[in-house]
PDB file of C-alpha atoms and ligand atoms in Angstrom:
ATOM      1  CA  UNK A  27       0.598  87.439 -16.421  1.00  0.00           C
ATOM      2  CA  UNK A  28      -0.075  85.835 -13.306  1.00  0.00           C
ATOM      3  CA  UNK A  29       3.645  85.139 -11.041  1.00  0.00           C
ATOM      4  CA  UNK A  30       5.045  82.244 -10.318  1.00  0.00           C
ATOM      5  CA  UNK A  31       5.591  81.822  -6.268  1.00  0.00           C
ATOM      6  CA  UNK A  32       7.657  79.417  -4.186  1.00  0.00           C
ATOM      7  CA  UNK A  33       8.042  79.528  -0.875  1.00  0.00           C
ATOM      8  CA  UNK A  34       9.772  76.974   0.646  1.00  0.00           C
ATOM      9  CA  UNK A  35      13.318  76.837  -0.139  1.00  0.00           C
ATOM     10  CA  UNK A  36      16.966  76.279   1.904  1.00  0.00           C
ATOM     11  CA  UNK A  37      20.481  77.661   1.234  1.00  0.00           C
ATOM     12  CA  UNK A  38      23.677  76.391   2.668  1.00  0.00           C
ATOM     13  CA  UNK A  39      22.484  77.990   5.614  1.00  0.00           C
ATOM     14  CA  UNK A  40      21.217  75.085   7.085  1.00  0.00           C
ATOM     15  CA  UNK A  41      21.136  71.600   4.948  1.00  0.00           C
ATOM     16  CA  UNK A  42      21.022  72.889   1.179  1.00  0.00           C
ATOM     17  CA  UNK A  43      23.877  73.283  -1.251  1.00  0.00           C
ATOM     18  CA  UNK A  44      23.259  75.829  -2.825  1.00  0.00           C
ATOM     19  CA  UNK A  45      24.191  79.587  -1.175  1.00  0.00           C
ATOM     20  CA  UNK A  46      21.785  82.348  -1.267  1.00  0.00           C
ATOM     21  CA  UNK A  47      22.932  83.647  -3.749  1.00  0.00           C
ATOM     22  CA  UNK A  48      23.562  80.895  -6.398  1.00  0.00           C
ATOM     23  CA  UNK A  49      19.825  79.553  -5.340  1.00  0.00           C
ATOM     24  CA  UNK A  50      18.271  82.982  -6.233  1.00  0.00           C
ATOM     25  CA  UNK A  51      20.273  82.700  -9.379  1.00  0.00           C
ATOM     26  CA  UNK A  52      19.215  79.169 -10.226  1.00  0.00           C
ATOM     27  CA  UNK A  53      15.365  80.264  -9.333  1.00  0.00           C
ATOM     28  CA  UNK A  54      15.004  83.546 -11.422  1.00  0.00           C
ATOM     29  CA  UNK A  55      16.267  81.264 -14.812  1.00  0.00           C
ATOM     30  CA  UNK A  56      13.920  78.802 -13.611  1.00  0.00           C
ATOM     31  CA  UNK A  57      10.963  81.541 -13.952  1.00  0.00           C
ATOM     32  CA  UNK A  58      10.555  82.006 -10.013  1.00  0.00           C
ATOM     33  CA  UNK A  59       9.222  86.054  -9.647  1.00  0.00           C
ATOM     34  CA  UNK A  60       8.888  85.424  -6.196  1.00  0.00           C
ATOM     35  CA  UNK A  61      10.913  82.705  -3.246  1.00  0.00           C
ATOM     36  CA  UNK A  62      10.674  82.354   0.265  1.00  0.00           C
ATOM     37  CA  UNK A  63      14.217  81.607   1.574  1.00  0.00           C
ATOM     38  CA  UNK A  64      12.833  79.177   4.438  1.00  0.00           C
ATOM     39  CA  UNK A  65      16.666  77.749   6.137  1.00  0.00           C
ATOM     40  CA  UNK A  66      16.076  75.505   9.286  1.00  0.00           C
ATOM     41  CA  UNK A  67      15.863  77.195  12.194  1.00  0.00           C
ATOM     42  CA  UNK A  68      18.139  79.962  10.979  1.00  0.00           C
ATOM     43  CA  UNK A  69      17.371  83.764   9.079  1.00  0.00           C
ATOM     44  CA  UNK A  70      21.265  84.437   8.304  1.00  0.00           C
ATOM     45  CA  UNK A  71      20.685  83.888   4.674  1.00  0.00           C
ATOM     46  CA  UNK A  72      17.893  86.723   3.797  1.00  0.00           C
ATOM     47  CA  UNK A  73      19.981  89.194   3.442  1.00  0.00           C
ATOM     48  CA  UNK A  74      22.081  87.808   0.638  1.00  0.00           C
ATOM     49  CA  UNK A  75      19.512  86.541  -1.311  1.00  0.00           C
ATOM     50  CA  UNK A  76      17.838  89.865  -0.864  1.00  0.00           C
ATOM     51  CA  UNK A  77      20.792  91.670  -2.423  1.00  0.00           C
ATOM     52  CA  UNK A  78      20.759  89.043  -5.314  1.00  0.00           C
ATOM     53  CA  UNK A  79      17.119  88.716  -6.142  1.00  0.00           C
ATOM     54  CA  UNK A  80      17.264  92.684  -6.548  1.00  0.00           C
ATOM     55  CA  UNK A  81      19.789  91.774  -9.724  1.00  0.00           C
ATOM     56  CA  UNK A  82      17.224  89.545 -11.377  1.00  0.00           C
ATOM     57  CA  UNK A  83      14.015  91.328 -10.426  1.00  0.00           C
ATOM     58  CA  UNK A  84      12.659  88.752  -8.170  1.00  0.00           C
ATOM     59  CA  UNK A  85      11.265  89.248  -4.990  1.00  0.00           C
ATOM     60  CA  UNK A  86      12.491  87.408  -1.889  1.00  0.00           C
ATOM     61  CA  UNK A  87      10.288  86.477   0.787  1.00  0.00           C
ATOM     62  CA  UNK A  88      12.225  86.367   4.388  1.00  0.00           C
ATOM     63  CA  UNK A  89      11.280  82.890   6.119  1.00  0.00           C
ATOM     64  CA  UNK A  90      12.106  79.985   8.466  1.00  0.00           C
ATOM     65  CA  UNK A  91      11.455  76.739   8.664  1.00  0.00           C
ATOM     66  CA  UNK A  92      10.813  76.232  12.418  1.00  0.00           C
ATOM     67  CA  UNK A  93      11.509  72.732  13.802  1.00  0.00           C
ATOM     68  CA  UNK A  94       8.921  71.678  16.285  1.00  0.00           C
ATOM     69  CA  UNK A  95       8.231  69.054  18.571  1.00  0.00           C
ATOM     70  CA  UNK A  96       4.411  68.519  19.095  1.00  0.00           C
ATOM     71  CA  UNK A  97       3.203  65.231  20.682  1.00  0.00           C
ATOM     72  CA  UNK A  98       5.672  63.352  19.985  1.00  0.00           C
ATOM     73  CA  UNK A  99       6.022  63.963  16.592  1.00  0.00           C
ATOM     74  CA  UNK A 100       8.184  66.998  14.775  1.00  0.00           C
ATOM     75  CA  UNK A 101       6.405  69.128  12.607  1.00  0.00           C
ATOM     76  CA  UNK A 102       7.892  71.993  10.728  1.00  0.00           C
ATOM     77  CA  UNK A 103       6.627  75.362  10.585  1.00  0.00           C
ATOM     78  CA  UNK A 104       7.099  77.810   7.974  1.00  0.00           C
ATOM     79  CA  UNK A 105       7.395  81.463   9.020  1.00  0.00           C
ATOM     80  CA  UNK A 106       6.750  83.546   5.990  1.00  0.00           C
ATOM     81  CA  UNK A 107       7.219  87.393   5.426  1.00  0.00           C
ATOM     82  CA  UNK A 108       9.123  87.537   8.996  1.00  0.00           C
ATOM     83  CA  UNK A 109      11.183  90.337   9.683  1.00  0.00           C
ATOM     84  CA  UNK A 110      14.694  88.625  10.183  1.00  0.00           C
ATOM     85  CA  UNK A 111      16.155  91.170  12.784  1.00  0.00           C
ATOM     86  CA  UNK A 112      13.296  90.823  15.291  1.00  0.00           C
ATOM     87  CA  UNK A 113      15.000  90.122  18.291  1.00  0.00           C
ATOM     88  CA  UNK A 114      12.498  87.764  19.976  1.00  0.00           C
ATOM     89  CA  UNK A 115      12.284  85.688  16.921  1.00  0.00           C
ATOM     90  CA  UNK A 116      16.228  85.234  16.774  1.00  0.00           C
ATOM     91  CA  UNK A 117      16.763  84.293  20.073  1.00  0.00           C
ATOM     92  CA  UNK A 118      14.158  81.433  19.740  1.00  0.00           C
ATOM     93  CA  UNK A 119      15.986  80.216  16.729  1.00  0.00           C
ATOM     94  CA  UNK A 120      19.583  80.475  18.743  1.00  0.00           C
ATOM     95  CA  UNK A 121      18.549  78.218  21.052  1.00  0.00           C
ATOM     96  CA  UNK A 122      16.930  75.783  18.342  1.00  0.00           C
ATOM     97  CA  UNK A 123      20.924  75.880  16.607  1.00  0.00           C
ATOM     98  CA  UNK A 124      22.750  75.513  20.133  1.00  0.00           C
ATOM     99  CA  UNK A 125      20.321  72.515  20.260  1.00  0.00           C
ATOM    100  CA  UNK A 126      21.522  71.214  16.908  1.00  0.00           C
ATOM    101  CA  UNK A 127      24.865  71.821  17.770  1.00  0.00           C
ATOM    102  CA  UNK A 128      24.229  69.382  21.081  1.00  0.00           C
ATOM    103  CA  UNK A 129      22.683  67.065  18.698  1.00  0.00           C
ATOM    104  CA  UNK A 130      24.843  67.060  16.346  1.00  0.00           C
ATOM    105  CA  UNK A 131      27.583  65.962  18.802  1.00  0.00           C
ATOM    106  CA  UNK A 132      25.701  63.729  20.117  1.00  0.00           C
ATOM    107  CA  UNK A 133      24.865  61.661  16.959  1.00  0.00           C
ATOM    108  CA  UNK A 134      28.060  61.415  16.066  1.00  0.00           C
ATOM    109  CA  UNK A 135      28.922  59.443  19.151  1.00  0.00           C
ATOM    110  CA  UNK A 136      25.890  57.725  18.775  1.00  0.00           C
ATOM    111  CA  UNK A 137      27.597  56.537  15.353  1.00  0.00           C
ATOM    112  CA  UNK A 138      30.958  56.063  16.974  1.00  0.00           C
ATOM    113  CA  UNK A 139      30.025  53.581  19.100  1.00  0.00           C
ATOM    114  CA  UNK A 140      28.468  51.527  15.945  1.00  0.00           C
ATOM    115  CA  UNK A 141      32.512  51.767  14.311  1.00  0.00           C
ATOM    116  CA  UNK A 142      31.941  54.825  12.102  1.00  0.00           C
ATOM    117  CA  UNK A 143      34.850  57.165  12.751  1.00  0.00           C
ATOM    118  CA  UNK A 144      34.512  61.062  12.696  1.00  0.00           C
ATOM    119  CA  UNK A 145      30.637  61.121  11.698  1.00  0.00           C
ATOM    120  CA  UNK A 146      30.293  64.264  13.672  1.00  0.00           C
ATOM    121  CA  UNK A 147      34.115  65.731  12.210  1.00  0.00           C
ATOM    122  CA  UNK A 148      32.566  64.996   8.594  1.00  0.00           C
ATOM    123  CA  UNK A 149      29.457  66.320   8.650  1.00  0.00           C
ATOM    124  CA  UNK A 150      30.587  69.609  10.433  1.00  0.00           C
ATOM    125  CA  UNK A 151      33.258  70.191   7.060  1.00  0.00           C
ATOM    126  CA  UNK A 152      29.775  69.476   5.067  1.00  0.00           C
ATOM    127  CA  UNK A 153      28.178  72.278   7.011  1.00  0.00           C
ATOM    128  CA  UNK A 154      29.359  75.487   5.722  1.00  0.00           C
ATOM    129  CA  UNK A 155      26.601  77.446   7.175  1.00  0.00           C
ATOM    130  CA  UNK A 156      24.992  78.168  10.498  1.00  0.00           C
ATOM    131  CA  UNK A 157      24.099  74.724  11.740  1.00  0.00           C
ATOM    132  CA  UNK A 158      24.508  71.098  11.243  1.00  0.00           C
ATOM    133  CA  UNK A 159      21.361  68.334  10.137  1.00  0.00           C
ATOM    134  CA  UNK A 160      20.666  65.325   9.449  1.00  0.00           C
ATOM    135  CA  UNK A 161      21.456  65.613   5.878  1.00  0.00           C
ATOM    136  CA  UNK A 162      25.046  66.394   6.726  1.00  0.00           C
ATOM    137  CA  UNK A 163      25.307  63.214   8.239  1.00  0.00           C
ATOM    138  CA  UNK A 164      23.583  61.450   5.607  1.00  0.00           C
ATOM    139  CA  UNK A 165      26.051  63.509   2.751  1.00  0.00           C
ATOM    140  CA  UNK A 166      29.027  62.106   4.814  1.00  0.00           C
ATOM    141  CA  UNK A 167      27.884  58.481   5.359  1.00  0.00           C
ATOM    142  CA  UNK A 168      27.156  58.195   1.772  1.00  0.00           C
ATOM    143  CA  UNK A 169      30.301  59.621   0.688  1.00  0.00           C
ATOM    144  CA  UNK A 170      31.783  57.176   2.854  1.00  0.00           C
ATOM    145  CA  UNK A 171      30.372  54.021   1.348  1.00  0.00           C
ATOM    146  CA  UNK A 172      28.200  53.406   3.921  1.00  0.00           C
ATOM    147  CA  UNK A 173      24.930  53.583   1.962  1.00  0.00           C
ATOM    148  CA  UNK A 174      23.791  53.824  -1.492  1.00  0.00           C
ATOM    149  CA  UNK A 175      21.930  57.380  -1.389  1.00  0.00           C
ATOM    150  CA  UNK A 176      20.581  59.591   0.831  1.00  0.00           C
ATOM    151  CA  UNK A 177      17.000  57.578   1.215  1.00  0.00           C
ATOM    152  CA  UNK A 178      19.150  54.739   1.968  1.00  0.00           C
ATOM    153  CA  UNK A 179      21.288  56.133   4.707  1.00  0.00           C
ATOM    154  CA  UNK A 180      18.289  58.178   6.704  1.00  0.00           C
ATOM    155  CA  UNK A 181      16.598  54.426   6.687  1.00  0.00           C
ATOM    156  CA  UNK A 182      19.474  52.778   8.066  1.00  0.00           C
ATOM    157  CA  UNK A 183      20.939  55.173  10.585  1.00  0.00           C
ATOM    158  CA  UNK A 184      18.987  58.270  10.898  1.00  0.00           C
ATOM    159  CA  UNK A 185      15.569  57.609  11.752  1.00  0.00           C
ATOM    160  CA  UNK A 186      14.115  56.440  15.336  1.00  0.00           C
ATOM    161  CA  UNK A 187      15.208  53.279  16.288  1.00  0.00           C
ATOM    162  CA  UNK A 188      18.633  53.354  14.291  1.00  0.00           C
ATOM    163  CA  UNK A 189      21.905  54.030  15.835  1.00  0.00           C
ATOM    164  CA  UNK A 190      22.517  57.476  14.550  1.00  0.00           C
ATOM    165  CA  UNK A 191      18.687  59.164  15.832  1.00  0.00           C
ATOM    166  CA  UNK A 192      18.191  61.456  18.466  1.00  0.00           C
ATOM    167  CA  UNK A 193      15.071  61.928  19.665  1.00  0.00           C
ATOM    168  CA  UNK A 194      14.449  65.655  18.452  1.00  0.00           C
ATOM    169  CA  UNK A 195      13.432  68.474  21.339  1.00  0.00           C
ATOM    170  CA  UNK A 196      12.919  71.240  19.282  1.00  0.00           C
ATOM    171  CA  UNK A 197      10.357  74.159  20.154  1.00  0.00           C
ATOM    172  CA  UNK A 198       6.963  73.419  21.208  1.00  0.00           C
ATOM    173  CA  UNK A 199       4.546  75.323  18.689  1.00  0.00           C
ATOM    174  CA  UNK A 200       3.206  78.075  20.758  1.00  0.00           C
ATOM    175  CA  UNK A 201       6.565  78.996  20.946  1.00  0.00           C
ATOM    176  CA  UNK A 202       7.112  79.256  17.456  1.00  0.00           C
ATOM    177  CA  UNK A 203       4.134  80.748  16.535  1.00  0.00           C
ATOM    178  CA  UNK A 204       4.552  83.589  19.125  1.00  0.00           C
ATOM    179  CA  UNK A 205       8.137  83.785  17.526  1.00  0.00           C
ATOM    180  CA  UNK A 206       6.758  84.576  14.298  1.00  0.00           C
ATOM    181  CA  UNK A 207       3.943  86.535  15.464  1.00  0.00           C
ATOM    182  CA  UNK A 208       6.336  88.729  17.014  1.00  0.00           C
ATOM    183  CA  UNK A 209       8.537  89.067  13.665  1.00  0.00           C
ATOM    184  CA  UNK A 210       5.032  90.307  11.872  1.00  0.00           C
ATOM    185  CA  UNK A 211       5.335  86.847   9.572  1.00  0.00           C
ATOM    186  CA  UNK A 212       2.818  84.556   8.859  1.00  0.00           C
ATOM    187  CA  UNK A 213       2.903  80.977  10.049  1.00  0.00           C
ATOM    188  CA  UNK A 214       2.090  77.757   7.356  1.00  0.00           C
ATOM    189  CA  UNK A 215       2.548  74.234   8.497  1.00  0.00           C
ATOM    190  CA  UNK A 216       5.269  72.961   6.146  1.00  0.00           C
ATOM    191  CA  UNK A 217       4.072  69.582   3.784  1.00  0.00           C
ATOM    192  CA  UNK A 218       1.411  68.508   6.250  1.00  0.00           C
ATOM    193  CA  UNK A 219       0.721  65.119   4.592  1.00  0.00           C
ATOM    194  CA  UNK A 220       4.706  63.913   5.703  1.00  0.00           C
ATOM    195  CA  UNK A 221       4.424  63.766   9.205  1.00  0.00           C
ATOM    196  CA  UNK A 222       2.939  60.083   9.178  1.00  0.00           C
ATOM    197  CA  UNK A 223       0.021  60.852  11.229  1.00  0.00           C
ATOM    198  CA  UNK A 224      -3.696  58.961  11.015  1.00  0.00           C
ATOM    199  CA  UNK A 225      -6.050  61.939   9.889  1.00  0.00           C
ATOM    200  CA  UNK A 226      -7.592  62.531  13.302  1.00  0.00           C
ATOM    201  CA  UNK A 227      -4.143  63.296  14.145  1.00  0.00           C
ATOM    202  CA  UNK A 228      -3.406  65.595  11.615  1.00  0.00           C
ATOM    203  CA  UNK A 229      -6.662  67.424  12.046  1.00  0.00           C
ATOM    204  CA  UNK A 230      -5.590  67.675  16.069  1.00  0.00           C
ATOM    205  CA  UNK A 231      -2.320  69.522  14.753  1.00  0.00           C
ATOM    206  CA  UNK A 232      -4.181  71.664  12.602  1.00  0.00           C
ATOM    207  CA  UNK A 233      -7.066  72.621  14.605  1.00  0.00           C
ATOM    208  CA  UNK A 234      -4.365  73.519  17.696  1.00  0.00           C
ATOM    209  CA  UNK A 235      -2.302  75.394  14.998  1.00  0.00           C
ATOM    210  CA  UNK A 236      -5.423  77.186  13.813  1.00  0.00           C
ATOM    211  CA  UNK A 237      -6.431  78.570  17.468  1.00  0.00           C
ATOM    212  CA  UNK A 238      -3.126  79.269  18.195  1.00  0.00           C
ATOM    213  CA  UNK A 239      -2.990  81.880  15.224  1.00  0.00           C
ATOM    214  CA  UNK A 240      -1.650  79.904  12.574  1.00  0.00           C
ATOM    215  CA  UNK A 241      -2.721  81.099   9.020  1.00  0.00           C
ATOM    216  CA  UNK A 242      -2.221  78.530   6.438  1.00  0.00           C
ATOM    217  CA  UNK A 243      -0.809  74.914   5.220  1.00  0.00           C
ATOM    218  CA  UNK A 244       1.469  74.019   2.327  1.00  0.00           C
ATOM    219  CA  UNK A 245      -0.950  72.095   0.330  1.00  0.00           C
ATOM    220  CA  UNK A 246       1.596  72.357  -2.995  1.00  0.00           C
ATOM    221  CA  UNK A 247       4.381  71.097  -1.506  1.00  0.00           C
ATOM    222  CA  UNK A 248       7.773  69.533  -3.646  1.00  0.00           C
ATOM    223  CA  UNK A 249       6.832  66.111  -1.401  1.00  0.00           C
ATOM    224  CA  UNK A 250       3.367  65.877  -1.558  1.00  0.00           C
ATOM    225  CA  UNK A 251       1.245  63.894  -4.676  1.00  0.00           C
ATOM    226  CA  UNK A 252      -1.182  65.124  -6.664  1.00  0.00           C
ATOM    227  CA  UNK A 253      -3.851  63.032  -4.288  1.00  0.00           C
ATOM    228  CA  UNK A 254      -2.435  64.539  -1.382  1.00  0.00           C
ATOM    229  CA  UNK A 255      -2.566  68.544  -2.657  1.00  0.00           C
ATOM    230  CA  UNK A 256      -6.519  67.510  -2.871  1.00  0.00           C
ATOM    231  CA  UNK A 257      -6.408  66.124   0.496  1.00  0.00           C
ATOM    232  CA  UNK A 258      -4.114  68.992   1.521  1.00  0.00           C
ATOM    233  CA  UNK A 259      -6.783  71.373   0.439  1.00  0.00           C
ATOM    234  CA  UNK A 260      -9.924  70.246   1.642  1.00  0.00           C
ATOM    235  CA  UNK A 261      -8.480  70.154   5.168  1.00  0.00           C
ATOM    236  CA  UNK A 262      -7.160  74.091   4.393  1.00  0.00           C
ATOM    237  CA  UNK A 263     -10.992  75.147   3.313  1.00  0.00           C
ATOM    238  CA  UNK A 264     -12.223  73.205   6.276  1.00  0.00           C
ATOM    239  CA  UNK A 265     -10.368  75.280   8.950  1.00  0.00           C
ATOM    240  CA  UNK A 266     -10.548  78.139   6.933  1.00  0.00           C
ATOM    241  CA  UNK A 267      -6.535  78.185   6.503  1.00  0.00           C
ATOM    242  CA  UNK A 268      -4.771  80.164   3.903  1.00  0.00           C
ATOM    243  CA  UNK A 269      -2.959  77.532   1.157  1.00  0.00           C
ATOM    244  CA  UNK A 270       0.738  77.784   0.474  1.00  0.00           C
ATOM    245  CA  UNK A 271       2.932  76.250  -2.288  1.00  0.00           C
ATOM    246  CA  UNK A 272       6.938  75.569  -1.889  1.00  0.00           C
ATOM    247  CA  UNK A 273       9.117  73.410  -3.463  1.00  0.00           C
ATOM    248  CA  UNK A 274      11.417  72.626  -0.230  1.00  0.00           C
ATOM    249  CA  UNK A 275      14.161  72.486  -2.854  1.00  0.00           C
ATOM    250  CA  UNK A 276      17.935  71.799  -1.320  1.00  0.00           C
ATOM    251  CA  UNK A 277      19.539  71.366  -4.684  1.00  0.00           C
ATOM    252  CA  UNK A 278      20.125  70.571  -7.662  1.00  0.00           C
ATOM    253  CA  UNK A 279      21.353  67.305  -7.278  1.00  0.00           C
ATOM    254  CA  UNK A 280      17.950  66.265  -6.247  1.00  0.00           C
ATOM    255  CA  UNK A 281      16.242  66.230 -10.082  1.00  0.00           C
ATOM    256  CA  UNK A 282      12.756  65.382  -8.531  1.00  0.00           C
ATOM    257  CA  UNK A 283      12.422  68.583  -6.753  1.00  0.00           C
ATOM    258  CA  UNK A 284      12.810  71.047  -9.594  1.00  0.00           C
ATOM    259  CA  UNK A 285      12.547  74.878  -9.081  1.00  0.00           C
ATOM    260  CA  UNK A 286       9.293  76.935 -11.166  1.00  0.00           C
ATOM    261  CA  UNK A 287       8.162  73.844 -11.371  1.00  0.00           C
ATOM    262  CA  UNK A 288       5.329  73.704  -8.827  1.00  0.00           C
ATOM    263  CA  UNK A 289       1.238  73.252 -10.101  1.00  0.00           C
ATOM    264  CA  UNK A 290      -1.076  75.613  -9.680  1.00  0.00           C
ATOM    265  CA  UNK A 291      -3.360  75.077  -6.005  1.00  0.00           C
ATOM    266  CA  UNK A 292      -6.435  73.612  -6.182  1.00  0.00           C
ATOM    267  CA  UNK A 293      -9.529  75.173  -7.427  1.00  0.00           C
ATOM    268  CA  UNK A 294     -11.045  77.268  -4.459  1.00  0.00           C
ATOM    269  CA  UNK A 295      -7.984  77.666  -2.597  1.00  0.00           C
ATOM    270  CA  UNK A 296      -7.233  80.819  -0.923  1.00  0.00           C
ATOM    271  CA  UNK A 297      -3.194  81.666  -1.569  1.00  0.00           C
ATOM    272  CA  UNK A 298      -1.094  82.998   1.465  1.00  0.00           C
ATOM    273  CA  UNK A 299       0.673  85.647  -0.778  1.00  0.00           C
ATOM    274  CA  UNK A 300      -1.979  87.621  -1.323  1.00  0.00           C
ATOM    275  CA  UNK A 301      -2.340  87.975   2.284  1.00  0.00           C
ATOM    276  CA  UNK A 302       1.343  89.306   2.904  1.00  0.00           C
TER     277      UNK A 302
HETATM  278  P1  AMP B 423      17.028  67.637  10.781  1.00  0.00           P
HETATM  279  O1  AMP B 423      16.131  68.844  10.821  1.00  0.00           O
HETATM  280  O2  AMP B 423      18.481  68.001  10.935  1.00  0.00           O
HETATM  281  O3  AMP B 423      16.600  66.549  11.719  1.00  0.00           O
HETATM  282  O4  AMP B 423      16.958  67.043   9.320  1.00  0.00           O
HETATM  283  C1  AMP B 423      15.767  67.026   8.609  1.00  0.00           C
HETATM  284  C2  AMP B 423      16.115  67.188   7.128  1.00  0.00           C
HETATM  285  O5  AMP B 423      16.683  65.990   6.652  1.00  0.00           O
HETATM  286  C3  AMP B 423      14.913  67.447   6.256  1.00  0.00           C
HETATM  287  O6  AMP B 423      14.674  68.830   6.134  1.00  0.00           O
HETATM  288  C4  AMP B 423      15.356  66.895   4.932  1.00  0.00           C
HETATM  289  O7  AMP B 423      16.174  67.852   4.293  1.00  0.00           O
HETATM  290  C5  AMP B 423      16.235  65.740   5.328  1.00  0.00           C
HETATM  291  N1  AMP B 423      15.544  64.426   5.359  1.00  0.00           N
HETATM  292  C6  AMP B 423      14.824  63.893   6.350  1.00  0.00           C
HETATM  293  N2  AMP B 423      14.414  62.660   6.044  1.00  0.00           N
HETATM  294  C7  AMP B 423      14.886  62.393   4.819  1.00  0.00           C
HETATM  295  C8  AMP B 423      14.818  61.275   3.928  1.00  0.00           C
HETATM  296  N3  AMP B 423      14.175  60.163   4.269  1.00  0.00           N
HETATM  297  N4  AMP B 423      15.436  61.382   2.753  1.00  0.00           N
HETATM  298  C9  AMP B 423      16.098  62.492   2.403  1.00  0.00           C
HETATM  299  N5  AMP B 423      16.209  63.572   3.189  1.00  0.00           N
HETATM  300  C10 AMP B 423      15.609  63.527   4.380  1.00  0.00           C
HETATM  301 MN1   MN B 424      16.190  70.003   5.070  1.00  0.00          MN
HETATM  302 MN1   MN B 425      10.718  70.203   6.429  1.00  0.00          MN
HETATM  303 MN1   MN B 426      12.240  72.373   4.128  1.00  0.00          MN
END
């Protein structure tokens, strides 16, 4: 019986809403024998999904999603199989939080001066866990009747050029991939075909990424199409990249991102777990 991997996954951690614990839970009745926890920026959560996947006989992968800031753009990079108490690796992602707790701030005034009240108040009650995103905001705003759903509110106040957007300054990506190098993990650009790029772009990003000792791309991701998993893949085999597959669930109360749910990769694809 072949086992059914996902490894891209957040926790209340960072902008999920599930805990560790109840997302493990969730997963292993879902089928999942094997999850990456990947939280933003953030490793806090391993160790209690380790202690619950050991209850259900799953196996939990330690990750990070790294944010990253590469020409203008940011790009997230997974870090899979990392060891979470590597020192070098957590101080890179403390600075990363003390950004987002800058940030967070800072959007909130941003949104203050626009007449919404307490943005930054709201979204920190949302945020049980180590840090504060976007999707806190976007929670709060929508709670408060300022958008229909969470699409809605990220187009109307979240992105660049609307009142609540910071320009991110997150790591640059030799410094994350030296993070994760140094935590023994290995390091998969996270759903490649979302960053808007043209494909020369992309194939800058992933040629850099390659020489700089990166080891695979999500080509089954919970956002990508069918099309794009075939795109996804071809650009994998032509770098010779490993090929990952994550759902980048957050919760349940997103239905179209569904736990043991993922399709098998693409014929001729070579899979980053059996690698770890
Ligand atoms: P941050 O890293 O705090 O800037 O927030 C990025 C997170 O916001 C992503 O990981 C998603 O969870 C969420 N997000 C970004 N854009 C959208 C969108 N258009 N709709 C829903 N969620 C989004
Ligand atoms: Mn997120
Ligand atoms: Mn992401
Ligand atoms: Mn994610």
């Amino acid at each position: 019986m072949s086992l059914k991997y996902d490894l891209h996954s957040h926790s209340t951690v960072s902008d999920g809403t599930l805990t560790p614990a109840q997302l493990v839970n969730l997963a292993a009745d879902a089928g999942v024998n094997v999850l990456a926890l990947t939280d933003h920026d953030n490793v806090s959560g391993v160790a209690e999904a380790s202690a619950a996947a050991e209850e259900r006989d799953m196996r939990i992968v330690p990750g990070v999603e790294i944010s990253v800031s590469w020409n203008g753009h940011t790009v997230h990079i997974l870090g899979l199989n990392v060891d979470p108490e590597n020192p070098i690796l957590r101080q890179g992602l403390q600075a990363l939080c003390d950004y987002r707790h800058w940030r967070a701030r800072e959007i909130g005034r941003r949104l203050g001066r626009k007449g919404i009240g307490n943005a930054y108040e709201g979204a920190c009650e949302l945020a049980t866990g180590a840090l504060v995103g976007r999707l806190h905001f976007a929670r709060f705003l929508v709670q408060q009747g300022y958008a229909k759903d969470i699409k809605e509110v990220f187009r109307k106040f979240l992105v660049a050029g609307k009142p609540g957007y910071v320009c991110g300054d997150w790591a640059a990506l030799d410094e994350a991939l030296g993070w994760i190098e140094a935590a023994g993990g290995m390091a998969v650009i996270a759903h490649p075909a979302r960053y808007n790029m043209t494909r020369g772009k992309l194939r800058r990003l992933i040629g850099e990424f390659r020489e700089l000792g990166g080891r695979g791309l999500e080509v089954v991701s919970g956002s990508h199409s069918k099309d794009e998993y075939f795109t996804m893949a071809r650009h994998a085999k032509d770098f010779g990249l490993l090929s990952s597959a994550g759902s980048d669930f957050h919760g349940p109360e997103n239905p179209w991102v569904n736990l043991g749910k993922l399709p098998e990769l693409p014929p001729g694809c070579d899979p980053v777990w059996k690698h770890f």
